[in-house]
PDB file of C-alpha atoms in Angstrom:
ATOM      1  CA  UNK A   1      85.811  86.297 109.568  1.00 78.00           C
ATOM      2  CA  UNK A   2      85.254  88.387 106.430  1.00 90.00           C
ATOM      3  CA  UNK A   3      85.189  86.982 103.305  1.00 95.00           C
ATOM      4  CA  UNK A   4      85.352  88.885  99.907  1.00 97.00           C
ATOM      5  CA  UNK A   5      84.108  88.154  96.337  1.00 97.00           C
ATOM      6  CA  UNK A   6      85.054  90.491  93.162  1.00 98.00           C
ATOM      7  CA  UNK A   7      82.802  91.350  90.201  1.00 98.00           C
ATOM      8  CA  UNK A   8      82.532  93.200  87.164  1.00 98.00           C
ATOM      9  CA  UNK A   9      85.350  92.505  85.401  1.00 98.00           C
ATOM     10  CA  UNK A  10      84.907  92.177  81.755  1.00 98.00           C
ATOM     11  CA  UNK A  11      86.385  93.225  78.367  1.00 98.00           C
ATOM     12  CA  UNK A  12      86.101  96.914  77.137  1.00 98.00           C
ATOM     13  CA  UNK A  13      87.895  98.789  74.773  1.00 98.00           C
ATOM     14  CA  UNK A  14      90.216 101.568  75.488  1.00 98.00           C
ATOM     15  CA  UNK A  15      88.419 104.398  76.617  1.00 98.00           C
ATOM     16  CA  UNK A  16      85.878 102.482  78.150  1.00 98.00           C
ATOM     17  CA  UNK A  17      84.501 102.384  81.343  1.00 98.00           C
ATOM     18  CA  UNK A  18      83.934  99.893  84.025  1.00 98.00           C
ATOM     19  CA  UNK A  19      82.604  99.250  87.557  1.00 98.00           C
ATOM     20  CA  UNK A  20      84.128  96.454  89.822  1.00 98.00           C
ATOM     21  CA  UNK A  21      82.367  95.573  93.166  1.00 98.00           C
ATOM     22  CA  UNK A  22      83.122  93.828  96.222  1.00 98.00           C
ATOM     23  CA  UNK A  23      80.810  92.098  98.262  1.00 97.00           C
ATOM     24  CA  UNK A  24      82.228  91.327 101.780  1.00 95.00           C
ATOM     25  CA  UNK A  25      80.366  88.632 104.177  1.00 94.00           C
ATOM     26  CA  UNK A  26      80.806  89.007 107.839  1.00 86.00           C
ATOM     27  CA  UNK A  27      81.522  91.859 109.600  1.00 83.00           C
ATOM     28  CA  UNK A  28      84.637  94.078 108.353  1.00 84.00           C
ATOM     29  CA  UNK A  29      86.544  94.898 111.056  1.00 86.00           C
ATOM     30  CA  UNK A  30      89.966  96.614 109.313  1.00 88.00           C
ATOM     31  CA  UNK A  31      90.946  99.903 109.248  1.00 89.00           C
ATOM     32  CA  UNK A  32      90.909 100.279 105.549  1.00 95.00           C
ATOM     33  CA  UNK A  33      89.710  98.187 101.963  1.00 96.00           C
ATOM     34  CA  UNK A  34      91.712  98.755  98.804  1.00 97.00           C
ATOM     35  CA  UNK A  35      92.253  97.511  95.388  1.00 98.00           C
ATOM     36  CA  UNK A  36      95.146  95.358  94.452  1.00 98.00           C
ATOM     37  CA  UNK A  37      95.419  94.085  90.326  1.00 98.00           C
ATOM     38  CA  UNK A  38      97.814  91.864  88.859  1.00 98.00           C
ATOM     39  CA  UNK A  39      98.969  92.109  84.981  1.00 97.00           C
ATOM     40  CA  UNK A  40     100.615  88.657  83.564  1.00 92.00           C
ATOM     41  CA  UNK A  41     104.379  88.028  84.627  1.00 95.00           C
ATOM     42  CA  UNK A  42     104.244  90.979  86.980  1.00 96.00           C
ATOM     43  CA  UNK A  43     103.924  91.227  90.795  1.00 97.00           C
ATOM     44  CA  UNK A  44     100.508  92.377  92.213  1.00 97.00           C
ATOM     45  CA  UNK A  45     101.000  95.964  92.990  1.00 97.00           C
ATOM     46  CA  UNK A  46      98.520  98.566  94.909  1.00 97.00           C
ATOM     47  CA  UNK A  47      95.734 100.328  93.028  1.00 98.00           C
ATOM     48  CA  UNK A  48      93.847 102.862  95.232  1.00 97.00           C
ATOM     49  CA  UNK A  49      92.490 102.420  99.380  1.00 97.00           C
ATOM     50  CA  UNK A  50      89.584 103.615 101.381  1.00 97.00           C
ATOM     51  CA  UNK A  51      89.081 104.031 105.060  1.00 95.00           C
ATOM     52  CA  UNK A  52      86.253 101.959 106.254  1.00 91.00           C
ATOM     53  CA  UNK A  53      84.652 104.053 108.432  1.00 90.00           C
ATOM     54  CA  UNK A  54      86.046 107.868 107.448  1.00 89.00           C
ATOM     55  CA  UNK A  55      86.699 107.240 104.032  1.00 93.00           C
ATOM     56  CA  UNK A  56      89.352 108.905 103.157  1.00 95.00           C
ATOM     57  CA  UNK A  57      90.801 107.759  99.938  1.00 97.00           C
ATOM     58  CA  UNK A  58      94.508 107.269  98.343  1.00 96.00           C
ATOM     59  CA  UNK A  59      95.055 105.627  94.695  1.00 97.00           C
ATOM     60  CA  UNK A  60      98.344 104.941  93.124  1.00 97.00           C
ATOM     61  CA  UNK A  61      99.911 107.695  90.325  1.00 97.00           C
ATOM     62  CA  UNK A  62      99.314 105.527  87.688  1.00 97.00           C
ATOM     63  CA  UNK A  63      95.222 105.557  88.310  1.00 98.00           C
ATOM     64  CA  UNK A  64      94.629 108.997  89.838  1.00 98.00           C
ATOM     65  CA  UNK A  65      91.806 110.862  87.958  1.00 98.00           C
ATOM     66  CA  UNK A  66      90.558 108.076  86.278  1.00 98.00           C
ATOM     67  CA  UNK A  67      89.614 105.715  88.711  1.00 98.00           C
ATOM     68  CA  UNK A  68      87.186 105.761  92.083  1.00 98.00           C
ATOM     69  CA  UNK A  69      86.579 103.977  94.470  1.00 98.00           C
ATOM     70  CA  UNK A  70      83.842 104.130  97.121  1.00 98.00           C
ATOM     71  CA  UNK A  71      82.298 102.153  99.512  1.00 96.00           C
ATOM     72  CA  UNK A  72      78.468 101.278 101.306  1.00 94.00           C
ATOM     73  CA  UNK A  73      79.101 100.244 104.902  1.00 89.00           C
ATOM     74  CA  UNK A  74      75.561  99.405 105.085  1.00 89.00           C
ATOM     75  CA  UNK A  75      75.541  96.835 102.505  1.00 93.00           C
ATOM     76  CA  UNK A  76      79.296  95.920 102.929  1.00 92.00           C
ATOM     77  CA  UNK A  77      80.292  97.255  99.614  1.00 95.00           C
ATOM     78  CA  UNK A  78      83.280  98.395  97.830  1.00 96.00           C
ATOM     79  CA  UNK A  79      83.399  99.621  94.706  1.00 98.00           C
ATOM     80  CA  UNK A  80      86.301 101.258  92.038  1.00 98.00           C
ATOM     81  CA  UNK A  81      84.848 103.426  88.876  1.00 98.00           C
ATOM     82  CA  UNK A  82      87.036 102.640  86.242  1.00 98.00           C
ATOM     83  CA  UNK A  83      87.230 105.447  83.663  1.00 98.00           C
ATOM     84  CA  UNK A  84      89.210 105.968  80.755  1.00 98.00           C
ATOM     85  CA  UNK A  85      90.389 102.408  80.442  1.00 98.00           C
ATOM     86  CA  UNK A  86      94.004 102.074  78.848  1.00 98.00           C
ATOM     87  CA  UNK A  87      95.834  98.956  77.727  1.00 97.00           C
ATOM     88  CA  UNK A  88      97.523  98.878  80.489  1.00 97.00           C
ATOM     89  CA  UNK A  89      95.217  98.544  82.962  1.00 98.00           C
ATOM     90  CA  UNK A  90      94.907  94.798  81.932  1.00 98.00           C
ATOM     91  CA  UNK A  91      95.082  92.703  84.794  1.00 98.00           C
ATOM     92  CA  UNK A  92      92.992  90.095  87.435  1.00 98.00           C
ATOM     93  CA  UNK A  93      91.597  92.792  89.931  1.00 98.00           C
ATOM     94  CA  UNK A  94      91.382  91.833  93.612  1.00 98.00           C
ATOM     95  CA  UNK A  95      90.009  93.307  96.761  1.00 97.00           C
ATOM     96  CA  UNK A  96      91.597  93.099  99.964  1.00 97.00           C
ATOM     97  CA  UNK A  97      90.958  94.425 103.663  1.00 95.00           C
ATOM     98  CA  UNK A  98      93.794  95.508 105.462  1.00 93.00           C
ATOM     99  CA  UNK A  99      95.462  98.488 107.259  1.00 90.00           C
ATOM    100  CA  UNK A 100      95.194 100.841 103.834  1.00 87.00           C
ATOM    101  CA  UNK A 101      99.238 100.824 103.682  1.00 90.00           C
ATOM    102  CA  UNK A 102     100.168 100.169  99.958  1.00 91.00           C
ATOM    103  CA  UNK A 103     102.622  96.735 100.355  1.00 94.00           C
ATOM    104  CA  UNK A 104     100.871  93.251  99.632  1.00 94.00           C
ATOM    105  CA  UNK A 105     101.626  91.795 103.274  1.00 94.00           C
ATOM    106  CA  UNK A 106      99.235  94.687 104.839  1.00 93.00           C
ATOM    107  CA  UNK A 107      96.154  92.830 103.681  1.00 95.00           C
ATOM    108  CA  UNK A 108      95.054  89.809 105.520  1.00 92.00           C
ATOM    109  CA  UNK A 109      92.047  88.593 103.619  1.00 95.00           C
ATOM    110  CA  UNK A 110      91.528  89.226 100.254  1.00 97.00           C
ATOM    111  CA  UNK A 111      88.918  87.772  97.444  1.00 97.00           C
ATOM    112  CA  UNK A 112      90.023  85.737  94.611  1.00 97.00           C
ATOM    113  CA  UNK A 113      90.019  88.304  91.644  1.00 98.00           C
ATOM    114  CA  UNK A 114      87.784  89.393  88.698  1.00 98.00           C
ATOM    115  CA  UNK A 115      89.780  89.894  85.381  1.00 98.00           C
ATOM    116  CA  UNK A 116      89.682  93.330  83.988  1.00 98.00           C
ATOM    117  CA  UNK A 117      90.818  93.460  79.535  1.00 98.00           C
ATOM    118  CA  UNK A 118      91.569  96.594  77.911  1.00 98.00           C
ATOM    119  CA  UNK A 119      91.444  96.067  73.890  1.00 97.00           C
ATOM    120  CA  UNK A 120      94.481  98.135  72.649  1.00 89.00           C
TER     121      UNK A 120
END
């Protein structure tokens, strides 16, 4: 089965911009791929989705406009373009394959997280 690693994260000051990747091994068979993060003391919530084979895309209010995020099929790739970093986009950025639906339990494999800091 699929197995996914995260990347990229780093520190950058508000403003910024950063590029997180996932690198899947093993075929990915889901309907969708998508972009979870989790900020300190709070739950992990949804970030933004993409359609494996279409790619239709769907991101959360809170990130439309300033974030992206693409995918390579070829390479088994995904990918979110982080612009305009604020504050509160502080948090431990995962990937996850599931069926593109926004709750937690519609992912079945997911990678282990790459932390993403926003200087304030």
């Amino acid at each position: 089965q699929v197995q996914l690693v995260e990347s990229g994260g780093r520190l950058v000051q508000t403003g910024g911009s950063l590029r997180l990747s996932c690198a899947a091994s093993g075929r990915i068979t889901t309907y969708a791929m998508a972009w979870f993060r989790q900020a300190p003391g709070k739950e992990r919530e949804f970030v933004a989705s993409i359609g494996w084979v279409i790619g239709g895309t769907y991101y959360v209010d809170a990130v439309k406009g300033r974030f992206t995020i693409s995918r390579d099929s070829d390479k088994n790739m995904m990918y979110l373009q982080m612009d305009n970093l604020k504050p509160e986009d502080t948090a431990v950025y995962y990937c996850a394959a599931g069926d593109g639906r926004l709750p937690v339990r519609a992912y079945d494999v997911w990678g282990r997280g790459t932390q993403v800091t926003v200087s304030s």
